[in-house]
mmCIF file of C-alpha atoms and ligand atoms in Angstrom:
data_model
loop_
_atom_site.group_PDB
_atom_site.id
_atom_site.type_symbol
_atom_site.label_atom_id
_atom_site.label_comp_id
_atom_site.label_asym_id
_atom_site.label_seq_id
_atom_site.Cartn_x
_atom_site.Cartn_y
_atom_site.Cartn_z
ATOM 1 C CA UNK A 279 0.000 0.000 0.000
ATOM 2 C CA UNK A 280 1.217 3.491 -0.830
ATOM 3 C CA UNK A 281 0.943 6.347 1.634
ATOM 4 C CA UNK A 282 0.582 9.984 0.583
ATOM 5 C CA UNK A 283 1.051 13.113 2.662
ATOM 6 C CA UNK A 284 -0.939 16.122 1.490
ATOM 7 C CA UNK A 285 1.021 19.159 2.643
ATOM 8 C CA UNK A 286 0.490 22.905 2.353
ATOM 9 C CA UNK A 287 -3.211 22.768 3.242
ATOM 10 C CA UNK A 288 -4.421 26.332 3.754
ATOM 11 C CA UNK A 289 -7.663 25.253 5.447
ATOM 12 C CA UNK A 290 -8.487 21.686 6.469
ATOM 13 C CA UNK A 291 -12.148 20.914 7.235
ATOM 14 C CA UNK A 292 -12.224 17.661 9.184
ATOM 15 C CA UNK A 293 -15.803 17.589 10.605
ATOM 16 C CA UNK A 294 -14.147 15.975 13.613
ATOM 17 C CA UNK A 295 -15.107 17.458 16.980
ATOM 18 C CA UNK A 296 -11.567 17.264 18.326
ATOM 19 C CA UNK A 297 -9.592 18.203 15.213
ATOM 20 C CA UNK A 298 -11.984 20.947 14.067
ATOM 21 C CA UNK A 299 -10.883 23.162 11.157
ATOM 22 C CA UNK A 300 -7.120 23.620 10.866
ATOM 23 C CA UNK A 301 -4.957 26.098 9.015
ATOM 24 C CA UNK A 302 -1.444 25.267 7.765
ATOM 25 C CA UNK A 303 -2.317 21.592 8.005
ATOM 26 C CA UNK A 304 -1.366 18.228 6.535
ATOM 27 C CA UNK A 305 -3.200 14.975 5.979
ATOM 28 C CA UNK A 306 -1.789 11.486 5.459
ATOM 29 C CA UNK A 307 -3.615 8.731 3.650
ATOM 30 C CA UNK A 308 -2.453 5.121 3.523
ATOM 31 C CA UNK A 309 -4.269 2.632 1.317
ATOM 32 C CA UNK A 310 -7.960 3.482 1.522
ATOM 33 C CA UNK A 311 -7.802 5.161 4.945
ATOM 34 C CA UNK A 312 -6.862 8.499 6.470
ATOM 35 C CA UNK A 313 -4.100 7.744 8.974
ATOM 36 C CA UNK A 314 -3.133 11.198 10.226
ATOM 37 C CA UNK A 315 -4.422 14.801 10.248
ATOM 38 C CA UNK A 316 -2.894 17.766 12.039
ATOM 39 C CA UNK A 317 -0.516 20.736 11.892
ATOM 40 C CA UNK A 318 1.842 20.668 8.907
ATOM 41 C CA UNK A 319 4.895 21.056 11.171
ATOM 42 C CA UNK A 320 4.355 17.661 12.781
ATOM 43 C CA UNK A 321 3.250 15.668 9.717
ATOM 44 C CA UNK A 322 4.828 12.200 9.448
ATOM 45 C CA UNK A 323 6.713 11.095 6.338
ATOM 46 C CA UNK A 324 4.920 9.154 3.601
ATOM 47 C CA UNK A 325 5.855 7.433 0.325
ATOM 48 C CA UNK A 326 4.477 10.252 -1.770
ATOM 49 C CA UNK A 327 3.883 13.944 -1.287
ATOM 50 C CA UNK A 328 1.135 16.164 -2.750
ATOM 51 C CA UNK A 329 1.553 19.888 -2.217
ATOM 52 C CA UNK A 330 -1.841 21.583 -1.863
ATOM 53 C CA UNK A 331 -0.070 24.967 -2.131
ATOM 54 C CA UNK A 332 -2.367 26.778 0.282
ATOM 55 C CA UNK A 333 -5.604 25.288 -1.042
ATOM 56 C CA UNK A 334 -8.567 24.209 1.079
ATOM 57 C CA UNK A 335 -9.100 20.497 1.729
ATOM 58 C CA UNK A 336 -12.357 18.921 2.914
ATOM 59 C CA UNK A 337 -14.020 15.500 2.936
ATOM 60 C CA UNK A 338 -15.441 14.421 -0.427
ATOM 61 C CA UNK A 339 -19.118 15.280 -0.873
ATOM 62 C CA UNK A 340 -21.544 12.639 0.377
ATOM 63 C CA UNK A 341 -24.505 12.722 -1.985
ATOM 64 C CA UNK A 342 -27.175 10.840 -0.044
ATOM 65 C CA UNK A 343 -30.033 11.176 -2.551
ATOM 66 C CA UNK A 344 -29.869 10.364 -6.272
ATOM 67 C CA UNK A 345 -31.948 8.368 -8.778
ATOM 68 C CA UNK A 346 -29.396 7.205 -11.325
ATOM 69 C CA UNK A 347 -30.661 3.893 -12.678
ATOM 70 C CA UNK A 348 -32.518 5.418 -15.584
ATOM 71 C CA UNK A 349 -32.524 5.903 -19.330
ATOM 72 C CA UNK A 350 -33.579 8.835 -21.482
ATOM 73 C CA UNK A 351 -34.105 12.433 -20.477
ATOM 74 C CA UNK A 352 -37.005 14.800 -19.805
ATOM 75 C CA UNK A 353 -35.811 17.939 -21.553
ATOM 76 C CA UNK A 354 -39.257 18.741 -22.961
ATOM 77 C CA UNK A 355 -40.886 18.433 -19.538
ATOM 78 C CA UNK A 356 -38.231 20.718 -18.059
ATOM 79 C CA UNK A 357 -38.712 23.305 -20.798
ATOM 80 C CA UNK A 358 -42.489 23.193 -20.270
ATOM 81 C CA UNK A 359 -41.953 23.805 -16.548
ATOM 82 C CA UNK A 360 -39.751 26.775 -17.255
ATOM 83 C CA UNK A 361 -42.596 28.058 -19.425
ATOM 84 C CA UNK A 362 -45.023 27.838 -16.504
ATOM 85 C CA UNK A 363 -46.279 24.262 -16.177
ATOM 86 C CA UNK A 364 -46.142 22.707 -12.721
ATOM 87 C CA UNK A 365 -44.108 19.623 -11.715
ATOM 88 C CA UNK A 366 -46.239 16.473 -11.475
ATOM 89 C CA UNK A 367 -45.167 13.174 -9.883
ATOM 90 C CA UNK A 368 -46.649 11.500 -12.990
ATOM 91 C CA UNK A 369 -43.643 12.608 -15.098
ATOM 92 C CA UNK A 370 -41.787 9.693 -13.503
ATOM 93 C CA UNK A 371 -43.762 7.361 -15.812
ATOM 94 C CA UNK A 372 -41.924 8.777 -18.846
ATOM 95 C CA UNK A 373 -38.588 7.688 -17.387
ATOM 96 C CA UNK A 374 -40.069 4.332 -16.374
ATOM 97 C CA UNK A 375 -40.910 3.642 -20.007
ATOM 98 C CA UNK A 376 -37.433 4.604 -21.240
ATOM 99 C CA UNK A 377 -35.731 2.636 -18.468
ATOM 100 C CA UNK A 378 -37.691 -0.536 -19.156
ATOM 101 C CA UNK A 379 -36.694 -0.285 -22.829
ATOM 102 C CA UNK A 380 -32.949 -0.001 -22.048
ATOM 103 C CA UNK A 381 -30.524 -2.915 -21.775
ATOM 104 C CA UNK A 382 -28.662 -3.745 -18.567
ATOM 105 C CA UNK A 383 -25.461 -2.529 -20.217
ATOM 106 C CA UNK A 384 -27.015 0.809 -21.173
ATOM 107 C CA UNK A 385 -28.341 1.378 -17.655
ATOM 108 C CA UNK A 386 -25.025 0.414 -16.048
ATOM 109 C CA UNK A 387 -23.069 2.651 -18.415
ATOM 110 C CA UNK A 388 -25.367 5.593 -17.685
ATOM 111 C CA UNK A 389 -25.000 5.081 -13.930
ATOM 112 C CA UNK A 390 -21.215 4.821 -14.244
ATOM 113 C CA UNK A 391 -21.115 7.991 -16.346
ATOM 114 C CA UNK A 392 -22.973 9.959 -13.681
ATOM 115 C CA UNK A 393 -20.866 8.553 -10.815
ATOM 116 C CA UNK A 394 -17.731 9.614 -12.718
ATOM 117 C CA UNK A 395 -19.221 13.034 -13.495
ATOM 118 C CA UNK A 396 -19.946 13.539 -9.791
ATOM 119 C CA UNK A 397 -16.521 12.258 -8.693
ATOM 120 C CA UNK A 398 -14.824 14.776 -10.962
ATOM 121 C CA UNK A 399 -16.666 17.449 -8.945
ATOM 122 C CA UNK A 400 -15.669 16.040 -5.544
ATOM 123 C CA UNK A 401 -18.450 13.531 -4.783
ATOM 124 C CA UNK A 402 -16.855 10.441 -3.280
ATOM 125 C CA UNK A 403 -19.822 8.668 -1.686
ATOM 126 C CA UNK A 404 -23.144 8.326 -3.427
ATOM 127 C CA UNK A 405 -26.478 6.726 -2.687
ATOM 128 C CA UNK A 406 -28.758 5.774 -5.544
ATOM 129 C CA UNK A 407 -32.208 4.287 -5.903
ATOM 130 C CA UNK A 408 -34.330 1.953 -7.937
ATOM 131 C CA UNK A 409 -37.758 3.351 -8.786
ATOM 132 C CA UNK A 410 -37.941 3.584 -12.565
ATOM 133 C CA UNK A 411 -38.845 -0.092 -12.997
ATOM 134 C CA UNK A 412 -42.056 -0.576 -10.990
ATOM 135 C CA UNK A 413 -42.420 -4.306 -11.695
ATOM 136 C CA UNK A 414 -40.793 -7.095 -9.704
ATOM 137 C CA UNK A 415 -38.414 -7.995 -12.530
ATOM 138 C CA UNK A 416 -37.535 -4.385 -13.377
ATOM 139 C CA UNK A 417 -36.972 -3.303 -9.767
ATOM 140 C CA UNK A 418 -34.773 -6.354 -9.209
ATOM 141 C CA UNK A 419 -32.781 -5.501 -12.330
ATOM 142 C CA UNK A 420 -32.354 -1.909 -11.142
ATOM 143 C CA UNK A 421 -31.267 -3.011 -7.656
ATOM 144 C CA UNK A 422 -28.545 -5.234 -9.111
ATOM 145 C CA UNK A 423 -27.300 -2.531 -11.490
ATOM 146 C CA UNK A 424 -27.302 0.079 -8.694
ATOM 147 C CA UNK A 425 -24.672 -1.925 -6.777
ATOM 148 C CA UNK A 426 -21.981 0.314 -8.300
ATOM 149 C CA UNK A 427 -23.078 3.089 -5.935
ATOM 150 C CA UNK A 428 -21.973 3.149 -2.275
ATOM 151 C CA UNK A 429 -25.529 2.726 -0.983
ATOM 152 C CA UNK A 430 -28.567 1.288 -2.736
ATOM 153 C CA UNK A 431 -32.176 2.131 -1.904
ATOM 154 C CA UNK A 432 -35.278 0.257 -3.043
ATOM 155 C CA UNK A 433 -37.915 2.730 -4.245
ATOM 156 C CA UNK A 434 -40.524 0.435 -5.765
ATOM 157 C CA UNK A 435 -42.999 2.877 -4.195
ATOM 158 C CA UNK A 436 -41.968 5.755 -6.458
ATOM 159 C CA UNK A 437 -45.203 5.981 -8.422
ATOM 160 C CA UNK A 438 -48.319 3.872 -8.823
ATOM 161 C CA UNK A 439 -47.883 2.526 -12.385
ATOM 162 C CA UNK A 440 -50.440 4.234 -14.627
ATOM 163 C CA UNK A 441 -53.692 2.269 -14.753
ATOM 164 C CA UNK A 442 -52.973 0.199 -11.631
ATOM 165 C CA UNK A 443 -54.797 0.298 -8.305
ATOM 166 C CA UNK A 444 -52.721 2.016 -5.603
ATOM 167 C CA UNK A 445 -53.480 -0.403 -2.757
ATOM 168 C CA UNK A 446 -52.907 -3.459 -4.932
ATOM 169 C CA UNK A 447 -49.591 -2.066 -6.169
ATOM 170 C CA UNK A 448 -48.519 -1.105 -2.613
ATOM 171 C CA UNK A 449 -49.188 -4.710 -1.556
ATOM 172 C CA UNK A 450 -46.998 -5.953 -4.408
ATOM 173 C CA UNK A 451 -44.206 -3.593 -3.301
ATOM 174 C CA UNK A 452 -44.229 -4.731 0.324
ATOM 175 C CA UNK A 453 -44.606 -8.388 -0.634
ATOM 176 C CA UNK A 454 -43.160 -10.022 -3.700
ATOM 177 C CA UNK A 455 -41.126 -7.017 -4.850
ATOM 178 C CA UNK A 456 -39.486 -6.466 -1.466
ATOM 179 C CA UNK A 457 -38.707 -10.193 -1.218
ATOM 180 C CA UNK A 458 -36.951 -10.068 -4.577
ATOM 181 C CA UNK A 459 -34.855 -6.930 -4.028
ATOM 182 C CA UNK A 460 -34.046 -7.167 -0.302
ATOM 183 C CA UNK A 461 -30.776 -9.118 -0.752
ATOM 184 C CA UNK A 462 -29.440 -6.347 -3.022
ATOM 185 C CA UNK A 463 -30.335 -3.173 -1.122
ATOM 186 C CA UNK A 464 -29.655 -1.570 2.255
ATOM 187 C CA UNK A 465 -32.557 0.855 2.314
ATOM 188 C CA UNK A 466 -36.229 1.172 1.477
ATOM 189 C CA UNK A 467 -37.815 4.487 0.528
ATOM 190 C CA UNK A 468 -41.375 5.575 -0.273
ATOM 191 C CA UNK A 469 -42.612 8.663 -2.152
ATOM 192 C CA UNK A 470 -45.250 9.690 0.408
ATOM 193 C CA UNK A 471 -47.025 12.489 -1.388
ATOM 194 C CA UNK A 472 -50.307 13.342 -3.044
ATOM 195 C CA UNK A 473 -50.173 11.722 -6.497
ATOM 196 C CA UNK A 474 -47.905 8.940 -5.228
ATOM 197 C CA UNK A 475 -48.473 6.943 -1.980
ATOM 198 C CA UNK A 476 -50.656 7.928 0.984
ATOM 199 C CA UNK A 477 -49.663 7.571 4.630
ATOM 200 C CA UNK A 478 -51.251 4.131 5.117
ATOM 201 C CA UNK A 479 -49.719 2.635 1.996
ATOM 202 C CA UNK A 480 -46.351 4.184 2.848
ATOM 203 C CA UNK A 481 -46.453 2.916 6.435
ATOM 204 C CA UNK A 482 -47.275 -0.639 5.355
ATOM 205 C CA UNK A 483 -44.361 -0.723 2.911
ATOM 206 C CA UNK A 484 -41.881 0.815 5.349
ATOM 207 C CA UNK A 485 -42.900 -1.490 8.202
ATOM 208 C CA UNK A 486 -42.442 -4.529 5.963
ATOM 209 C CA UNK A 487 -38.990 -3.270 4.953
ATOM 210 C CA UNK A 488 -38.019 -2.619 8.563
ATOM 211 C CA UNK A 489 -39.066 -6.153 9.478
ATOM 212 C CA UNK A 490 -36.659 -7.391 6.822
ATOM 213 C CA UNK A 491 -33.815 -5.407 8.380
ATOM 214 C CA UNK A 492 -33.642 -2.613 5.815
ATOM 215 C CA UNK A 493 -32.983 0.978 6.848
ATOM 216 C CA UNK A 494 -35.729 3.468 6.053
ATOM 217 C CA UNK A 495 -35.823 6.693 4.062
ATOM 218 C CA UNK A 496 -38.854 8.736 2.998
ATOM 219 C CA UNK A 497 -39.534 11.218 0.191
ATOM 220 C CA UNK A 498 -41.809 13.638 1.998
ATOM 221 C CA UNK A 499 -43.281 17.129 2.003
ATOM 222 C CA UNK A 500 -41.977 17.882 -1.499
ATOM 223 C CA UNK A 501 -45.053 19.272 -3.223
ATOM 224 C CA UNK A 502 -47.085 20.321 -0.193
ATOM 225 C CA UNK A 503 -47.481 19.693 3.503
ATOM 226 C CA UNK A 504 -48.352 16.091 4.282
ATOM 227 C CA UNK A 505 -47.651 13.063 6.438
ATOM 228 C CA UNK A 506 -44.152 12.176 5.146
ATOM 229 C CA UNK A 507 -42.067 13.830 7.857
ATOM 230 C CA UNK A 508 -44.182 12.568 10.769
ATOM 231 C CA UNK A 509 -44.207 9.066 9.339
ATOM 232 C CA UNK A 510 -40.429 9.078 8.882
ATOM 233 C CA UNK A 511 -39.911 10.182 12.473
ATOM 234 C CA UNK A 512 -42.491 7.716 13.826
ATOM 235 C CA UNK A 513 -40.782 4.788 12.091
ATOM 236 C CA UNK A 514 -37.234 5.897 12.926
ATOM 237 C CA UNK A 515 -36.206 6.548 9.313
ATOM 238 C CA UNK A 516 -32.592 7.645 8.858
ATOM 239 C CA UNK A 517 -33.696 10.500 6.645
ATOM 240 C CA UNK A 518 -36.684 12.295 5.222
ATOM 241 C CA UNK A 519 -35.867 13.966 1.962
ATOM 242 C CA UNK A 520 -37.163 17.171 0.333
ATOM 243 C CA UNK A 521 -38.817 18.849 3.400
ATOM 244 C CA UNK A 522 -39.852 21.755 1.193
ATOM 245 C CA UNK A 523 -43.205 22.300 2.937
ATOM 246 C CA UNK A 524 -42.926 21.893 6.710
ATOM 247 C CA UNK A 525 -45.318 22.815 9.495
ATOM 248 C CA UNK A 526 -44.026 23.867 12.897
ATOM 249 C CA UNK A 527 -44.863 20.443 14.265
ATOM 250 C CA UNK A 528 -42.841 18.811 11.443
ATOM 251 C CA UNK A 529 -39.837 20.930 12.430
ATOM 252 C CA UNK A 530 -40.324 20.033 16.108
ATOM 253 C CA UNK A 531 -40.669 16.339 15.280
ATOM 254 C CA UNK A 532 -37.428 16.392 13.285
ATOM 255 C CA UNK A 533 -35.617 18.336 15.991
ATOM 256 C CA UNK A 534 -36.615 15.758 18.588
ATOM 257 C CA UNK A 535 -35.568 12.796 16.481
ATOM 258 C CA UNK A 536 -32.580 11.048 14.884
ATOM 259 C CA UNK A 537 -34.122 11.494 11.445
ATOM 260 C CA UNK A 538 -32.036 13.729 9.185
ATOM 261 C CA UNK A 539 -33.827 16.430 7.170
ATOM 262 C CA UNK A 540 -32.244 16.089 3.734
ATOM 263 C CA UNK A 541 -32.763 19.219 1.662
ATOM 264 C CA UNK A 542 -32.596 19.118 -2.136
ATOM 265 C CA UNK A 543 -32.362 22.736 -3.290
ATOM 266 C CA UNK A 544 -31.471 21.967 -6.917
ATOM 267 C CA UNK A 545 -34.756 20.068 -7.158
ATOM 268 C CA UNK A 546 -36.767 22.928 -5.687
ATOM 269 C CA UNK A 547 -35.216 25.354 -8.166
ATOM 270 C CA UNK A 548 -35.756 23.002 -11.087
ATOM 271 C CA UNK A 549 -39.397 22.427 -10.175
ATOM 272 C CA UNK A 550 -40.053 26.074 -9.308
ATOM 273 C CA UNK A 551 -40.901 25.257 -5.702
ATOM 274 C CA UNK A 552 -39.911 27.461 -2.780
ATOM 275 C CA UNK A 553 -36.613 26.617 -1.096
ATOM 276 C CA UNK A 554 -36.875 24.800 2.248
ATOM 277 C CA UNK A 555 -36.601 26.704 5.521
ATOM 278 C CA UNK A 556 -33.161 25.476 6.537
ATOM 279 C CA UNK A 557 -32.837 28.103 9.264
ATOM 280 C CA UNK A 558 -35.978 26.918 11.068
ATOM 281 C CA UNK A 559 -34.618 23.365 11.034
ATOM 282 C CA UNK A 560 -31.130 24.320 12.191
ATOM 283 C CA UNK A 561 -32.350 26.668 14.882
ATOM 284 C CA UNK A 562 -34.732 24.016 16.226
ATOM 285 C CA UNK A 563 -31.782 21.602 16.449
ATOM 286 C CA UNK A 564 -32.605 19.245 13.564
ATOM 287 C CA UNK A 565 -29.778 17.575 11.631
ATOM 288 C CA UNK A 566 -29.673 18.835 8.055
ATOM 289 C CA UNK A 567 -28.111 17.227 4.980
ATOM 290 C CA UNK A 568 -27.819 18.616 1.468
ATOM 291 C CA UNK A 569 -28.008 16.305 -1.553
ATOM 292 C CA UNK A 570 -28.287 16.708 -5.329
ATOM 293 C CA UNK A 571 -31.334 14.491 -6.026
ATOM 294 C CA UNK A 572 -29.721 13.918 -9.413
ATOM 295 C CA UNK A 573 -32.425 12.427 -11.668
ATOM 296 C CA UNK A 574 -33.677 13.140 -15.194
ATOM 297 C CA UNK A 575 -36.963 14.686 -14.061
ATOM 298 C CA UNK A 576 -36.935 17.011 -11.097
ATOM 299 C CA UNK A 577 -33.230 17.781 -10.621
ATOM 300 C CA UNK A 578 -30.757 16.935 -13.358
ATOM 301 C CA UNK A 579 -27.541 18.024 -11.689
ATOM 302 C CA UNK A 580 -24.782 16.076 -9.963
ATOM 303 C CA UNK A 581 -23.227 19.267 -8.596
ATOM 304 C CA UNK A 582 -23.046 19.270 -4.810
ATOM 305 C CA UNK A 583 -21.143 22.566 -5.051
ATOM 306 C CA UNK A 584 -24.224 24.095 -6.696
ATOM 307 C CA UNK A 585 -26.368 22.838 -3.794
ATOM 308 C CA UNK A 586 -23.935 24.288 -1.265
ATOM 309 C CA UNK A 587 -23.822 27.663 -3.039
ATOM 310 C CA UNK A 588 -27.630 27.774 -3.226
ATOM 311 C CA UNK A 589 -27.963 26.857 0.452
ATOM 312 C CA UNK A 590 -25.652 29.701 1.404
ATOM 313 C CA UNK A 591 -26.854 32.348 -1.036
ATOM 314 C CA UNK A 592 -30.578 31.662 -0.868
ATOM 315 C CA UNK A 593 -31.356 29.534 2.184
ATOM 316 C CA UNK A 594 -29.442 31.519 4.790
ATOM 317 C CA UNK A 595 -27.155 28.664 5.740
ATOM 318 C CA UNK A 596 -23.626 29.679 6.711
ATOM 319 C CA UNK A 597 -20.741 28.285 4.673
ATOM 320 C CA UNK A 598 -19.806 25.999 7.572
ATOM 321 C CA UNK A 599 -23.383 24.707 7.923
ATOM 322 C CA UNK A 600 -23.755 24.071 4.196
ATOM 323 C CA UNK A 601 -20.393 22.327 3.773
ATOM 324 C CA UNK A 602 -21.050 20.191 6.846
ATOM 325 C CA UNK A 603 -24.541 19.314 5.571
ATOM 326 C CA UNK A 604 -23.109 18.202 2.196
ATOM 327 C CA UNK A 605 -20.417 16.040 3.805
ATOM 328 C CA UNK A 606 -21.054 14.960 7.414
ATOM 329 C CA UNK A 607 -24.826 15.486 7.101
ATOM 330 C CA UNK A 608 -25.066 13.229 4.053
ATOM 331 C CA UNK A 609 -22.962 10.640 5.853
ATOM 332 C CA UNK A 610 -25.272 10.822 8.863
ATOM 333 C CA UNK A 611 -28.295 10.419 6.582
ATOM 334 C CA UNK A 612 -26.674 7.169 5.415
ATOM 335 C CA UNK A 613 -25.525 6.261 8.938
ATOM 336 C CA UNK A 614 -21.899 6.231 7.758
ATOM 337 C CA UNK A 615 -20.473 9.172 9.696
ATOM 338 C CA UNK A 616 -18.735 7.187 12.442
ATOM 339 C CA UNK A 617 -16.585 4.117 12.980
ATOM 340 C CA UNK A 618 -13.918 2.539 10.805
ATOM 341 C CA UNK A 619 -14.198 3.706 7.211
ATOM 342 C CA UNK A 620 -16.506 6.615 8.055
ATOM 343 C CA UNK A 621 -17.243 9.070 5.251
ATOM 344 C CA UNK A 622 -17.897 12.818 5.418
ATOM 345 C CA UNK A 623 -15.061 13.228 7.940
ATOM 346 C CA UNK A 624 -11.266 13.402 7.782
ATOM 347 C CA UNK A 625 -9.766 11.752 10.823
ATOM 348 C CA UNK A 626 -7.618 8.676 11.393
ATOM 349 C CA UNK A 627 -9.643 5.609 10.429
ATOM 350 C CA UNK A 628 -11.963 7.471 8.042
ATOM 351 C CA UNK A 629 -12.200 6.447 4.397
ATOM 352 C CA UNK A 630 -9.609 8.350 2.367
ATOM 353 C CA UNK A 631 -12.180 10.449 0.466
ATOM 354 C CA UNK A 632 -10.498 13.810 0.014
ATOM 355 C CA UNK A 633 -11.487 16.909 -1.946
ATOM 356 C CA UNK A 634 -8.898 19.606 -2.670
ATOM 357 C CA UNK A 635 -10.461 22.879 -3.779
ATOM 358 C CA UNK A 636 -8.803 25.280 -6.170
ATOM 359 C CA UNK A 637 -9.465 27.936 -3.543
ATOM 360 C CA UNK A 638 -7.958 28.964 -0.221
ATOM 361 C CA UNK A 639 -11.130 28.312 1.782
ATOM 362 C CA UNK A 640 -14.541 26.689 1.520
ATOM 363 C CA UNK A 641 -16.051 30.196 1.551
ATOM 364 C CA UNK A 642 -15.181 30.350 -2.130
ATOM 365 C CA UNK A 643 -17.815 27.709 -2.879
ATOM 366 C CA UNK A 644 -20.431 30.424 -2.404
ATOM 367 C CA UNK A 645 -18.194 33.436 -3.069
ATOM 368 C CA UNK A 646 -17.503 32.106 -6.611
ATOM 369 C CA UNK A 647 -20.791 30.319 -7.398
ATOM 370 C CA UNK A 648 -20.934 28.377 -10.635
ATOM 371 C CA UNK A 649 -17.158 28.301 -11.032
ATOM 372 C CA UNK A 650 -15.616 24.803 -11.053
ATOM 373 C CA UNK A 651 -13.427 24.734 -7.928
ATOM 374 C CA UNK A 652 -12.376 21.082 -7.702
ATOM 375 C CA UNK A 653 -8.586 20.723 -7.923
ATOM 376 C CA UNK A 654 -8.030 17.072 -6.888
ATOM 377 C CA UNK A 655 -10.127 14.199 -5.542
ATOM 378 C CA UNK A 656 -9.215 10.918 -3.851
ATOM 379 C CA UNK A 657 -11.828 8.202 -3.308
ATOM 380 C CA UNK A 658 -10.854 5.269 -1.099
ATOM 381 C CA UNK A 659 -7.274 6.523 -1.392
ATOM 382 C CA UNK A 660 -7.212 6.521 -5.212
ATOM 383 C CA UNK A 661 -7.049 9.703 -7.315
ATOM 384 C CA UNK A 662 -10.332 9.985 -9.247
ATOM 385 C CA UNK A 663 -10.187 13.651 -10.177
HETATM 386 O O1 NIG B 288 -36.957 13.002 -5.635
HETATM 387 N N1 NIG B 288 -40.080 12.863 -5.751
HETATM 388 C C1 NIG B 288 -39.959 11.826 -6.319
HETATM 389 N N2 NIG B 288 -38.915 11.393 -7.003
HETATM 390 C C2 NIG B 288 -37.908 12.216 -7.603
HETATM 391 C C3 NIG B 288 -38.361 12.690 -8.921
HETATM 392 C C4 NIG B 288 -38.089 11.751 -9.933
HETATM 393 C C5 NIG B 288 -38.563 12.178 -11.278
HETATM 394 O O2 NIG B 288 -39.238 13.209 -11.466
HETATM 395 O O3 NIG B 288 -38.215 11.421 -12.180
HETATM 396 C C6 NIG B 288 -37.508 13.333 -6.697
HETATM 397 O O4 NIG B 288 -37.669 14.508 -7.006
#
């Protein structure tokens, strides 16, 4: 195994309570792990040396919400939205049709292309979902293809297939479909929203998944207030994603729980929804994550830097809050922020997922919005960007 010392770090964001943020720092990686972080003056020797020349270094982005097993695009739908039409959950059916028509190789190549695109921008840990198959065979196929991502979520309950009865389909999802995909996924998610699945259907599916040992996630409160957040908290979901429309009691429930509020600002912009009230969540004490929601319908970007800049410029998050939410927060939403091989943190024992910015501090992510600022990226100790 080769070790590398990254020297000349102008600002090192560790997300570690003891190490904090360091200036004039160094970091040593050995194999796929971080083995040392601290002041440059006391850095140990390593086989190789990388001079960051005063640049900022932070953990790679942890993108905890994407939908990347898909084919086709929805350019026309996007253009229609920009001309005034509203976003409808039913648009998902267009991608379902294109995905079913694609070969395994085409779907895998598309997923790989997007993972590489994200890695080149500093994303080193990515969750992705099924949800554009909606039959037992197609969801199983998607779950197997999705294995290239760090975390795989079963989202058979993404949309009731057009023409089918919602309760009958929900029973299929929590029965035969869950049985088929469970060996290939770590998580189960439900789109709990008007036009998709109601609270009862969502609860039944999530309870069945929990009984099978899967972790839970919920798409909730995206298009209006609704039961998604309360259901996620009630069932101990790791994360409830979107949180665009929250009542005070939703905010209180999140603040009093271990459920992460994962905000998806690129999606809200792309669907012409308001941006979520991050300040209310943070001030109440809720844990907040930021994710891209990269998918061909509601949010076709893999740029976590764009999400961070939006959170700072338009959602009144501080730079530190936004960067932490896009790294440690995403890791927490995937329950991967602690222990050996943790992501979203830079401390001895963490996975060597390192993002060197072409900037002296993370402030530049919002100070220079839209400008590519990734200088170098390591994932599991290997240079990927
Ligand atoms: O997270 N909300 C549901 N699912 C996706 C949208 C997927 C699509 O429109 O294709 C989302 O925004």
